[in-house]
mmCIF file of C-alpha atoms in Angstrom:
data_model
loop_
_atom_site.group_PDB
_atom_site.id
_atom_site.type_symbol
_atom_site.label_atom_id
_atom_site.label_comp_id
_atom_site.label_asym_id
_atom_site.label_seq_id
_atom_site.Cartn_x
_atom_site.Cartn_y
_atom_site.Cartn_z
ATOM 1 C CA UNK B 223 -0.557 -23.658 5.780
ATOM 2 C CA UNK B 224 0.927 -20.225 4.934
ATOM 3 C CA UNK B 225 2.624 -18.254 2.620
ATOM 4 C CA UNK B 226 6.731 -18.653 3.121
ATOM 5 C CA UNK B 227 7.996 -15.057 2.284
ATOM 6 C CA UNK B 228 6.964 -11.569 2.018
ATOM 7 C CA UNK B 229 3.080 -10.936 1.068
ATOM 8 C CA UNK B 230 2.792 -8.313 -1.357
ATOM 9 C CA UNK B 231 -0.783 -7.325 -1.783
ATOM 10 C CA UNK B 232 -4.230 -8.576 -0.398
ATOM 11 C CA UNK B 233 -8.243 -7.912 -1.798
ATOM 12 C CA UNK B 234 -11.046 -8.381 -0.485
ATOM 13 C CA UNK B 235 -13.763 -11.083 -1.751
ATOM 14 C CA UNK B 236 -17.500 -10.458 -2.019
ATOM 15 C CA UNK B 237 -17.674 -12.974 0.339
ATOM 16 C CA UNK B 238 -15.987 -11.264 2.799
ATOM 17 C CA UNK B 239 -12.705 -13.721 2.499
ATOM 18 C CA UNK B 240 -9.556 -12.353 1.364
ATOM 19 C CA UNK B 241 -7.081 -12.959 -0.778
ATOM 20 C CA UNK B 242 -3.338 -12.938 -0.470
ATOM 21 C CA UNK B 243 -0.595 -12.656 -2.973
ATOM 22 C CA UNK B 244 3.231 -13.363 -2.205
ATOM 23 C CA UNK B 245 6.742 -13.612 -2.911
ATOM 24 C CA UNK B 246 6.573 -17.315 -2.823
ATOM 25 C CA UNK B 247 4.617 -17.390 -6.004
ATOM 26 C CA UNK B 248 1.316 -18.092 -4.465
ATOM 27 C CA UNK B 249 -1.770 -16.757 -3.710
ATOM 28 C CA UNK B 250 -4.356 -18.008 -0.585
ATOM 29 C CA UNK B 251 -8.216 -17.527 0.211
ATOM 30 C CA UNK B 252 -8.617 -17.038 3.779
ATOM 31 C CA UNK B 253 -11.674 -17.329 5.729
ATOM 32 C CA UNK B 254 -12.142 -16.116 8.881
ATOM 33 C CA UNK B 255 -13.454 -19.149 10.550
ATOM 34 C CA UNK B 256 -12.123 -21.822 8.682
ATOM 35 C CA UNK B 257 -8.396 -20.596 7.550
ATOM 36 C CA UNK B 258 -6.905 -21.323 4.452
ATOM 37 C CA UNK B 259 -9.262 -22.646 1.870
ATOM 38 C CA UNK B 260 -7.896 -22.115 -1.657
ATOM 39 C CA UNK B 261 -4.254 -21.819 -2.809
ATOM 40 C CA UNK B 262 -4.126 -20.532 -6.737
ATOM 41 C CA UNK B 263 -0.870 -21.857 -8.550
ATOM 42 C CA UNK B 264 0.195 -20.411 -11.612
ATOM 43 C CA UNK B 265 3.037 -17.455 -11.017
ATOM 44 C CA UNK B 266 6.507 -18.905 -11.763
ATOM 45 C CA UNK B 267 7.657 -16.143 -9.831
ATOM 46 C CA UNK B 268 6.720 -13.370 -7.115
ATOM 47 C CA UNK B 269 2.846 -12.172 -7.157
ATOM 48 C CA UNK B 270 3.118 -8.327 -6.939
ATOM 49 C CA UNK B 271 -0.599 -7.779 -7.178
ATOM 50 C CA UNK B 272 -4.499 -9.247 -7.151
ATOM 51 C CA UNK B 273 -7.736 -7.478 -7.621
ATOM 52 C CA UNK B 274 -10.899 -8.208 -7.877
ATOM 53 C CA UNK B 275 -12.950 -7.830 -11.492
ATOM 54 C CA UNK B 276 -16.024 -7.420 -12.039
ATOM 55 C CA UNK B 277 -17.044 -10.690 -13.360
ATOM 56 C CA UNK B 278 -16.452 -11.894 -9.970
ATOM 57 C CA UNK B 279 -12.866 -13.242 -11.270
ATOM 58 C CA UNK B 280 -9.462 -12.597 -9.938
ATOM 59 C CA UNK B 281 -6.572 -11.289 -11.536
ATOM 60 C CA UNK B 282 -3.235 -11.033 -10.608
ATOM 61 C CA UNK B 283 -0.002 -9.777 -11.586
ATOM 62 C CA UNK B 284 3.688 -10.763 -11.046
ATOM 63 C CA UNK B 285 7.726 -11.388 -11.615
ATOM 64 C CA UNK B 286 6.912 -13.663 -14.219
ATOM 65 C CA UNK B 287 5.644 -11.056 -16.267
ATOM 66 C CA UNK B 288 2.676 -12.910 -16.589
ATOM 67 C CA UNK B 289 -0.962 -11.957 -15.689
ATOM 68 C CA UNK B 290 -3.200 -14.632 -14.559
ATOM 69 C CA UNK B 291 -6.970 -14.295 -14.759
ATOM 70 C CA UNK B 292 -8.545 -17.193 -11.918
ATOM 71 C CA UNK B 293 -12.193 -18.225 -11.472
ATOM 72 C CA UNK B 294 -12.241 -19.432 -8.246
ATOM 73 C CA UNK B 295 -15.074 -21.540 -8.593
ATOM 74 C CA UNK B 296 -13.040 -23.949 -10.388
ATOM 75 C CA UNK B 297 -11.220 -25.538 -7.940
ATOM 76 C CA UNK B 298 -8.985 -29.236 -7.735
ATOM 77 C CA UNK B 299 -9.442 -30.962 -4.352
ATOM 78 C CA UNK B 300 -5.446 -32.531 -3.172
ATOM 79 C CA UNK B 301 -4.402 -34.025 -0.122
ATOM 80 C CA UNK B 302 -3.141 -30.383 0.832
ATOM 81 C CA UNK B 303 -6.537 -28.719 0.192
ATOM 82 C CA UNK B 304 -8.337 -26.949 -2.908
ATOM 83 C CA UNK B 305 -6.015 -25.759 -5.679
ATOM 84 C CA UNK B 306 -7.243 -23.593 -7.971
ATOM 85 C CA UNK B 307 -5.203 -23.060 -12.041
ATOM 86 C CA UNK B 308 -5.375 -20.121 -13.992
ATOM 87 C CA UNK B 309 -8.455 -20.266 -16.614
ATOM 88 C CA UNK B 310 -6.165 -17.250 -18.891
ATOM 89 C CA UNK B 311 -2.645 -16.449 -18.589
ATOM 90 C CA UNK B 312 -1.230 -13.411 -20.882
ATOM 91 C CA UNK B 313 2.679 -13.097 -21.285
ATOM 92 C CA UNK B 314 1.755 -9.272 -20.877
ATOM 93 C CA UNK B 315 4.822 -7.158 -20.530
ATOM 94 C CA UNK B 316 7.989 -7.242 -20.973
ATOM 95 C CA UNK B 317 9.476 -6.984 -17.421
ATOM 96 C CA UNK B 318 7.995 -7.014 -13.852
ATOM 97 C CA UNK B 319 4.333 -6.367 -13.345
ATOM 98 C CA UNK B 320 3.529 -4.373 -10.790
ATOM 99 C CA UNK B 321 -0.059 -3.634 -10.649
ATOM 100 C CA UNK B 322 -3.226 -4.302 -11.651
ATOM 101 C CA UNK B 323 -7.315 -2.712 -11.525
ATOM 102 C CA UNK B 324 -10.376 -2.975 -12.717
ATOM 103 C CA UNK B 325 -11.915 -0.498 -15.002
ATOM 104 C CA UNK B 326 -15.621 0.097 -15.431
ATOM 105 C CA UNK B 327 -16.381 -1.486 -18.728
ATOM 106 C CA UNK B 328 -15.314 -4.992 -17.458
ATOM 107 C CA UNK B 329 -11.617 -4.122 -18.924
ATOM 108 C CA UNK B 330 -8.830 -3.747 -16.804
ATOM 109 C CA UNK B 331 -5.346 -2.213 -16.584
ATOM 110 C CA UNK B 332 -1.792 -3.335 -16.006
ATOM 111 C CA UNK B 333 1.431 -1.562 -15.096
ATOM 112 C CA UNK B 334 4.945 -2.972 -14.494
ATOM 113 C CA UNK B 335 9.113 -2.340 -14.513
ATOM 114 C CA UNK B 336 8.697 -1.851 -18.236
ATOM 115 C CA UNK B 337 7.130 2.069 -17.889
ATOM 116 C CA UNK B 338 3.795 1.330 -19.446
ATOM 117 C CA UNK B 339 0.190 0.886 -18.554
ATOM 118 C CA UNK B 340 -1.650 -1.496 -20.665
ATOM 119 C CA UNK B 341 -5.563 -1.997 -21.445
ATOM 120 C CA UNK B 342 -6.836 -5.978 -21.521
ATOM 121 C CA UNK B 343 -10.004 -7.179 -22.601
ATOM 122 C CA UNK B 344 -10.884 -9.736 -19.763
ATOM 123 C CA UNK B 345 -12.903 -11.962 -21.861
ATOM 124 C CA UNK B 346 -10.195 -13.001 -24.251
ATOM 125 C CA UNK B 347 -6.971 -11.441 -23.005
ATOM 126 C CA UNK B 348 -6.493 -8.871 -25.745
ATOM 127 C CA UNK B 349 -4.386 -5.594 -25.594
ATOM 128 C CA UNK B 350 -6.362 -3.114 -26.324
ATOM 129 C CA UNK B 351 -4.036 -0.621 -25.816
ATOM 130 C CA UNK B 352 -0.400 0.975 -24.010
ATOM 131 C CA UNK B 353 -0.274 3.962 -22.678
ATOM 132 C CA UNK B 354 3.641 5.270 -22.172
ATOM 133 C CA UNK B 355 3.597 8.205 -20.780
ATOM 134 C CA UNK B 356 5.833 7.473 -17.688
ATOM 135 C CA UNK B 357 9.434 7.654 -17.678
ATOM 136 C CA UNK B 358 10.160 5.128 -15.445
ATOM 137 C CA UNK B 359 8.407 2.154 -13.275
ATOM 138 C CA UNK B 360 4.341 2.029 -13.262
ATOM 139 C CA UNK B 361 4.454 0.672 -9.703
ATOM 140 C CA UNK B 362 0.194 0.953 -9.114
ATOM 141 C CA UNK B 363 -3.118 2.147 -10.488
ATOM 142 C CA UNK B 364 -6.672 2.762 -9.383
ATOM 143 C CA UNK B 365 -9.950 4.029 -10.313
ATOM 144 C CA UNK B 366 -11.715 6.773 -10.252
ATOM 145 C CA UNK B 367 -15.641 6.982 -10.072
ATOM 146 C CA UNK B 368 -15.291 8.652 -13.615
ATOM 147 C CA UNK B 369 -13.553 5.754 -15.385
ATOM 148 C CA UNK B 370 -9.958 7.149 -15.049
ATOM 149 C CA UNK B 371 -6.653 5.477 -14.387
ATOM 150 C CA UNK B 372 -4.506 6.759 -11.553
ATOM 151 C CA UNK B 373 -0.710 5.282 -12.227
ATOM 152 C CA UNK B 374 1.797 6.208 -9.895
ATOM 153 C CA UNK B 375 5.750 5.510 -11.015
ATOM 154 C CA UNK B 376 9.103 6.124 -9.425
ATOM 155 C CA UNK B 377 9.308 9.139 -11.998
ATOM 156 C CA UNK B 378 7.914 11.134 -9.122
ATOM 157 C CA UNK B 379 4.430 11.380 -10.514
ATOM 158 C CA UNK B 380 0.483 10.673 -10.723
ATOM 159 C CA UNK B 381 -0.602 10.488 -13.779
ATOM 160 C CA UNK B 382 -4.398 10.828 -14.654
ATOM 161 C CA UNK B 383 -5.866 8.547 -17.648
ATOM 162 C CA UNK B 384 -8.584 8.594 -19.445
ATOM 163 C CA UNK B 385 -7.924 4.684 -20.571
ATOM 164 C CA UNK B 386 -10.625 4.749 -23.832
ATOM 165 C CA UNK B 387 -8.458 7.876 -25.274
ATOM 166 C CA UNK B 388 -5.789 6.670 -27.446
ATOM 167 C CA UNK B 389 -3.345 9.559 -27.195
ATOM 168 C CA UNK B 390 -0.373 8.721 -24.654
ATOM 169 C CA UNK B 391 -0.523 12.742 -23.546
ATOM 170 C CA UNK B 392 -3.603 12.518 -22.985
ATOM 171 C CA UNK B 393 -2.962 12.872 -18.584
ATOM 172 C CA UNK B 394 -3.504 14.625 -15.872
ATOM 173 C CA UNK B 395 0.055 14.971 -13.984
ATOM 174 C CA UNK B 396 0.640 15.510 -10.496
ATOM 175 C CA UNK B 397 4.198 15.815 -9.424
ATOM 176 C CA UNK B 398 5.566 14.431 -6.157
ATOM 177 C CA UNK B 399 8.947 15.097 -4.304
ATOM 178 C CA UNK B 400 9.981 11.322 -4.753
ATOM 179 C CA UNK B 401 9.165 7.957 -6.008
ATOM 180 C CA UNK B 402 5.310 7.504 -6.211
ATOM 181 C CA UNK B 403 4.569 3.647 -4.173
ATOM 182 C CA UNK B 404 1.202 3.186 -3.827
ATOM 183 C CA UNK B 405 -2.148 5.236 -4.567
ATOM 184 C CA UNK B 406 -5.960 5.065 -3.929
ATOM 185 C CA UNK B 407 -9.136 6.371 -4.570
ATOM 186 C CA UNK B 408 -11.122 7.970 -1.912
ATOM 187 C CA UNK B 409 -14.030 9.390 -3.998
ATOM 188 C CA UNK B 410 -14.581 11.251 -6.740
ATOM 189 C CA UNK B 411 -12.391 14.250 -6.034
ATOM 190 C CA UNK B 412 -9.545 12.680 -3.879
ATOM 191 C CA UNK B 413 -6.801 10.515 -4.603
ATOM 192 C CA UNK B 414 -3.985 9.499 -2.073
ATOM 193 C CA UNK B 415 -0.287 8.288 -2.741
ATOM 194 C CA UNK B 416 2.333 6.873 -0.692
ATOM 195 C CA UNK B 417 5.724 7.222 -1.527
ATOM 196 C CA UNK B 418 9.484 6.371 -0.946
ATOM 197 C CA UNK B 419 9.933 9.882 0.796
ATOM 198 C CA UNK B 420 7.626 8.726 4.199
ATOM 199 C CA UNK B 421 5.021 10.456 3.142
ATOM 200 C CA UNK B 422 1.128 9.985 2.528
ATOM 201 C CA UNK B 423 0.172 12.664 -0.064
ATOM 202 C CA UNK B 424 -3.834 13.826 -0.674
ATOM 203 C CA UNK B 425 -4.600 15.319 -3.660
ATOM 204 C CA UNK B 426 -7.989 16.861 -4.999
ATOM 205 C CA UNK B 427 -8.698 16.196 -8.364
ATOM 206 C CA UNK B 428 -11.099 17.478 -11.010
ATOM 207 C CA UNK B 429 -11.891 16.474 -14.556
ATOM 208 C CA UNK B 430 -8.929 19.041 -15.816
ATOM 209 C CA UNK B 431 -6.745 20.090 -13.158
ATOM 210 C CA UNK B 432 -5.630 18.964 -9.639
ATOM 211 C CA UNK B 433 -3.767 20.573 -6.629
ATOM 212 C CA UNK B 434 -2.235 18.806 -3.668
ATOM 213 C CA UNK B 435 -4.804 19.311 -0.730
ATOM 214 C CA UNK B 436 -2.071 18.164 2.336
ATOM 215 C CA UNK B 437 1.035 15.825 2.888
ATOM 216 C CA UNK B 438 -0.073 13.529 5.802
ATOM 217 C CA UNK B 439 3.817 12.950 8.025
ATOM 218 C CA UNK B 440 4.540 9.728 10.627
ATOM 219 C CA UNK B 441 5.699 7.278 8.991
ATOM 220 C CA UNK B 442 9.969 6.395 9.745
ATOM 221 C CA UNK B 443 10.286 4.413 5.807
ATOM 222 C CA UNK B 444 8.852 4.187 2.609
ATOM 223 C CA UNK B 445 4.914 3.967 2.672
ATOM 224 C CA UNK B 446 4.069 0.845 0.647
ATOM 225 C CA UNK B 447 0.421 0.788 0.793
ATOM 226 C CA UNK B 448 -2.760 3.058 1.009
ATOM 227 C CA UNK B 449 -6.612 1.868 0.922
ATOM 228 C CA UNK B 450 -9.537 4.492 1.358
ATOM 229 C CA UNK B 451 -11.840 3.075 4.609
ATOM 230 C CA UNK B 452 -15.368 3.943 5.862
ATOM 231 C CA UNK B 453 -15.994 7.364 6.273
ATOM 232 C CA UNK B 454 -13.215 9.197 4.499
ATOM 233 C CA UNK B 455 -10.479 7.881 6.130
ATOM 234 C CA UNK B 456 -7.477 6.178 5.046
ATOM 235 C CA UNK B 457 -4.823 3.582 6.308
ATOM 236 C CA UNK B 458 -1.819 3.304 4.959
ATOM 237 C CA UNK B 459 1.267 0.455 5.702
ATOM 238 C CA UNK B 460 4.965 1.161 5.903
ATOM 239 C CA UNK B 461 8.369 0.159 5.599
ATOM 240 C CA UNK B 462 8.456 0.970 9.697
ATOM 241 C CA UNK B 463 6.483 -1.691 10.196
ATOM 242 C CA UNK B 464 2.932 0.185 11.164
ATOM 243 C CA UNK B 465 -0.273 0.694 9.864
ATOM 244 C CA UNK B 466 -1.288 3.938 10.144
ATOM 245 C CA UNK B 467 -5.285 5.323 10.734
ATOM 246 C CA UNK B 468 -5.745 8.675 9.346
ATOM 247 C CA UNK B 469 -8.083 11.594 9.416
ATOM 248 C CA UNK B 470 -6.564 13.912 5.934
ATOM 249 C CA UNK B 471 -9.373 16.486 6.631
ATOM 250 C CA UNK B 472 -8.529 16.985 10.488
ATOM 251 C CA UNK B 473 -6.090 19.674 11.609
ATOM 252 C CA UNK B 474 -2.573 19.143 10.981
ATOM 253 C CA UNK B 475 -1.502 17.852 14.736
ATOM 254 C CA UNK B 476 -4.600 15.800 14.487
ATOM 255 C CA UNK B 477 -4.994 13.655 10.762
ATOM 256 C CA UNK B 478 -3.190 10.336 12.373
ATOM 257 C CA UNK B 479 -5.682 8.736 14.390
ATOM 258 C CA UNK B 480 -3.978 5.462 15.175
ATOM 259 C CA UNK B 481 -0.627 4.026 14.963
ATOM 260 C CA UNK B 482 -1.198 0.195 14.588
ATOM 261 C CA UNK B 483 1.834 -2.067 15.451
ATOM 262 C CA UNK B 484 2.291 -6.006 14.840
ATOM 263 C CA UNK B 485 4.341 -6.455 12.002
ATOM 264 C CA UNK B 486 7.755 -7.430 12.484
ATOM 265 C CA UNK B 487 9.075 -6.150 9.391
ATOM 266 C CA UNK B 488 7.652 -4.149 6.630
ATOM 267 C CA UNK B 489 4.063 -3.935 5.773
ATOM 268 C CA UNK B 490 3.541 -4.024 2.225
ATOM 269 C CA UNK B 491 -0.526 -4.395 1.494
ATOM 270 C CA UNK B 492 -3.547 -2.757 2.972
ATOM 271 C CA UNK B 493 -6.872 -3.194 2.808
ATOM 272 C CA UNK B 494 -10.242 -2.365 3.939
ATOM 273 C CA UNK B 495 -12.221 -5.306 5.354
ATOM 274 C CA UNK B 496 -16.291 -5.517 5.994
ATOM 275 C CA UNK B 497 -17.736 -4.347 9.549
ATOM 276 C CA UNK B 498 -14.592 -1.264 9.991
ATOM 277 C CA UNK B 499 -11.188 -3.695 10.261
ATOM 278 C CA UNK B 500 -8.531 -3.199 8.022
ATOM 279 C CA UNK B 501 -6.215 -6.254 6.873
ATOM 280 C CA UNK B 502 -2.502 -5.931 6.454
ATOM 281 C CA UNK B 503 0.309 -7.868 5.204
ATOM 282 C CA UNK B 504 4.306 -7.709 4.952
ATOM 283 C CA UNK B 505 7.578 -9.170 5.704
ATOM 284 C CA UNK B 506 8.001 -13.034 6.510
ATOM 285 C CA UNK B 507 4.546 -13.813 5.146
ATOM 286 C CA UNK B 508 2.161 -12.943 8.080
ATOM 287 C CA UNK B 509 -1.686 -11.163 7.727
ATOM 288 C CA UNK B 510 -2.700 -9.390 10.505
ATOM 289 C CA UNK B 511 -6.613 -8.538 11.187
ATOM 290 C CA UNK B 512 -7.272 -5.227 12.695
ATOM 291 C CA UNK B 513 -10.404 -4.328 14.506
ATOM 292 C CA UNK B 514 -11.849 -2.344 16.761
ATOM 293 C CA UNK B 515 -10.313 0.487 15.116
ATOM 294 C CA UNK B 516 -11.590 4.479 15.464
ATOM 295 C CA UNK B 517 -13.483 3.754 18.923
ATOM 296 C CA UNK B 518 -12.050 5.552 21.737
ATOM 297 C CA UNK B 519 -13.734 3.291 24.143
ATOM 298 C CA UNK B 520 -12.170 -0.237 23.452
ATOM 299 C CA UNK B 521 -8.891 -1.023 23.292
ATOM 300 C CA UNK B 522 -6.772 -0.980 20.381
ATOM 301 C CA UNK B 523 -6.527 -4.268 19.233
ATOM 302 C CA UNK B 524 -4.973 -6.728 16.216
ATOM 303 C CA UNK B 525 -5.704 -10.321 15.866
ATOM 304 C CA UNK B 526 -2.670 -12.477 14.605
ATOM 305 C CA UNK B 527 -5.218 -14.654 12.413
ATOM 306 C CA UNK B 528 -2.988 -17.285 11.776
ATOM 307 C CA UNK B 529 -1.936 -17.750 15.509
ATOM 308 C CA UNK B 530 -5.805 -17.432 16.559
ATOM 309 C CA UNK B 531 -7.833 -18.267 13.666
ATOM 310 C CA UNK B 532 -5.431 -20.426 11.322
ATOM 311 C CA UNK B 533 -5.233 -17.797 8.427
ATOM 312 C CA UNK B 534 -2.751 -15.099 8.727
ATOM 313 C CA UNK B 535 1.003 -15.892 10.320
ATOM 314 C CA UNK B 536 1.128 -17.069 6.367
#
């Protein structure tokens, strides 16, 4: 059991399993002893994103332009294994949806193709509001400790939300020298994004202004992915096929720490995983484990989980 195409983004249970969303319309549960356990049908089309809420549901986001709320504790047993249905799907924009997060108050945010971020009610599915500030693509969002949205867009900016303000100029803006891909929190004063120009940018932020702190360089394509880890540090996955360790606050020669390699194609979703190891996945539908990462005195070393474990060549 696996995924059949590209996955696009991956989270991170409180159960320690993860979950995987893909181009073949599917999302998986993956354990790291027993595999696959859950497959959630319910995307017509390509699953761009899935978070976490904090009602201990998922949601996801996709091609279909639908969102899909899923409680995975609701689950149909079938000769292939556990299938679990969405328990809400919203029609929510009006073109591809990019990205989803979960805000503070329970809400959460959406952005897609269509240029605008959107406010839902998780209990019922309402709007609550659209913000439509950018001028192109919303491509991904995250939190801030304060309750802000961070949306980056191929309009060559961060933008800065507060998401219970109304007004749509109502942002923060920082500017970037191409198309903004991905973007994390790292705490309350730093935000990284990845973009189509190679580059990892770090940026301190305040509650009214923010400055670019560095511009972290290594990566030969796009960077499709960032996730904050352990410590300060960040990883970040590219269309070169890596994922990249890094220390931002190091001296310039010295931010990258590692240079992972194991994909055979582009590596399109990061994230941090329990006990230091960082999970990645990308092009023909595989999710590599990483561990043993940031100790000098062990060897550098990925687990394929699917080859070894039954839950990653997916």
């Amino acid at each position: 059991h696996r995924h059949t195409r590209t996955v696009y983004a991956i989270s991170v249970l409180p159960n320690g399993r993860t979950i995987s969303g893909s181009q073949d319309g599917t999302l998986m549960v993956w354990d790291q002893t027993k595999g696959l356990v859950q497959t959630l049908r319910g995307h017509s089309e390509e699953v761009n994103c899935v978070k976490l809420l904090p009602d201990g549901r998922v949601v996801s986001g996709g091609d279909d332009c639908k969102i899909c709320i899923w409680d995975l504790d609701v689950e149909r047993r079938t000769r292939k294994g556990a299938v679990v249905r969405p328990v809400l799907t919203l029609v929510a924009h009006s073109d591809w949806i990019f990205c989803v997060a979960p805000l503070l108050d329970g809400c959460f945010v959406s952005g897609a193709i269509d240029c605008t971020l959107k406010v839902w009610r998780t209990s019922d599915g309402h709007c609550l509001r659209t913000f439509m500030g950018h001028e192109e693509e919303v491509t991904c969002a995250a939190i801030l400790p304060d309750g802000r949205v961070a949306s980056g867009s191929w309009d060559y900016t961060l933008r800065l939300w507060d998401p219970t303000n109304v007004d749509d100029e109502n942002y923060l803006l920082l500017e970037h020298e191409s198309r903004v891909e991905c973007v994390a929190v790292v705490d309350e004063s730093v935000v990284v994004s990845g973009c189509h120009d190679r580059l990892v940018y770090v940026w301190r932020v305040t509650i009214d202004e923010a400055y670019r702190e560095c511009k972290l360089t290594g990566h030969a394509g796009t960077v499709w992915a960032v996730t904050a880890l352990p410590g300060g540090y960040i990883a970040s996955g590219s269309e070169d096929g890596t994922v990249k360790v890094w220390n931002w606050a190091a001296h310039k020669d010295d931010r990258c720490l590692q240079t992972l390699s194991g994909h055979t194609g582009t590596v399109m979703s990061v994230a941090a995983l329990p006990r230091g190891r960082i999970a990645s996945g990308g092009s023909g539908g595989r999710l590599l484990i990483w561990s043993d990462l940031l100790r000098e005195d062990e060897k550098r070393m990925a687990s394929d989980v699917a080859r070894q474990r039954g839950c990653g060549d997916i």
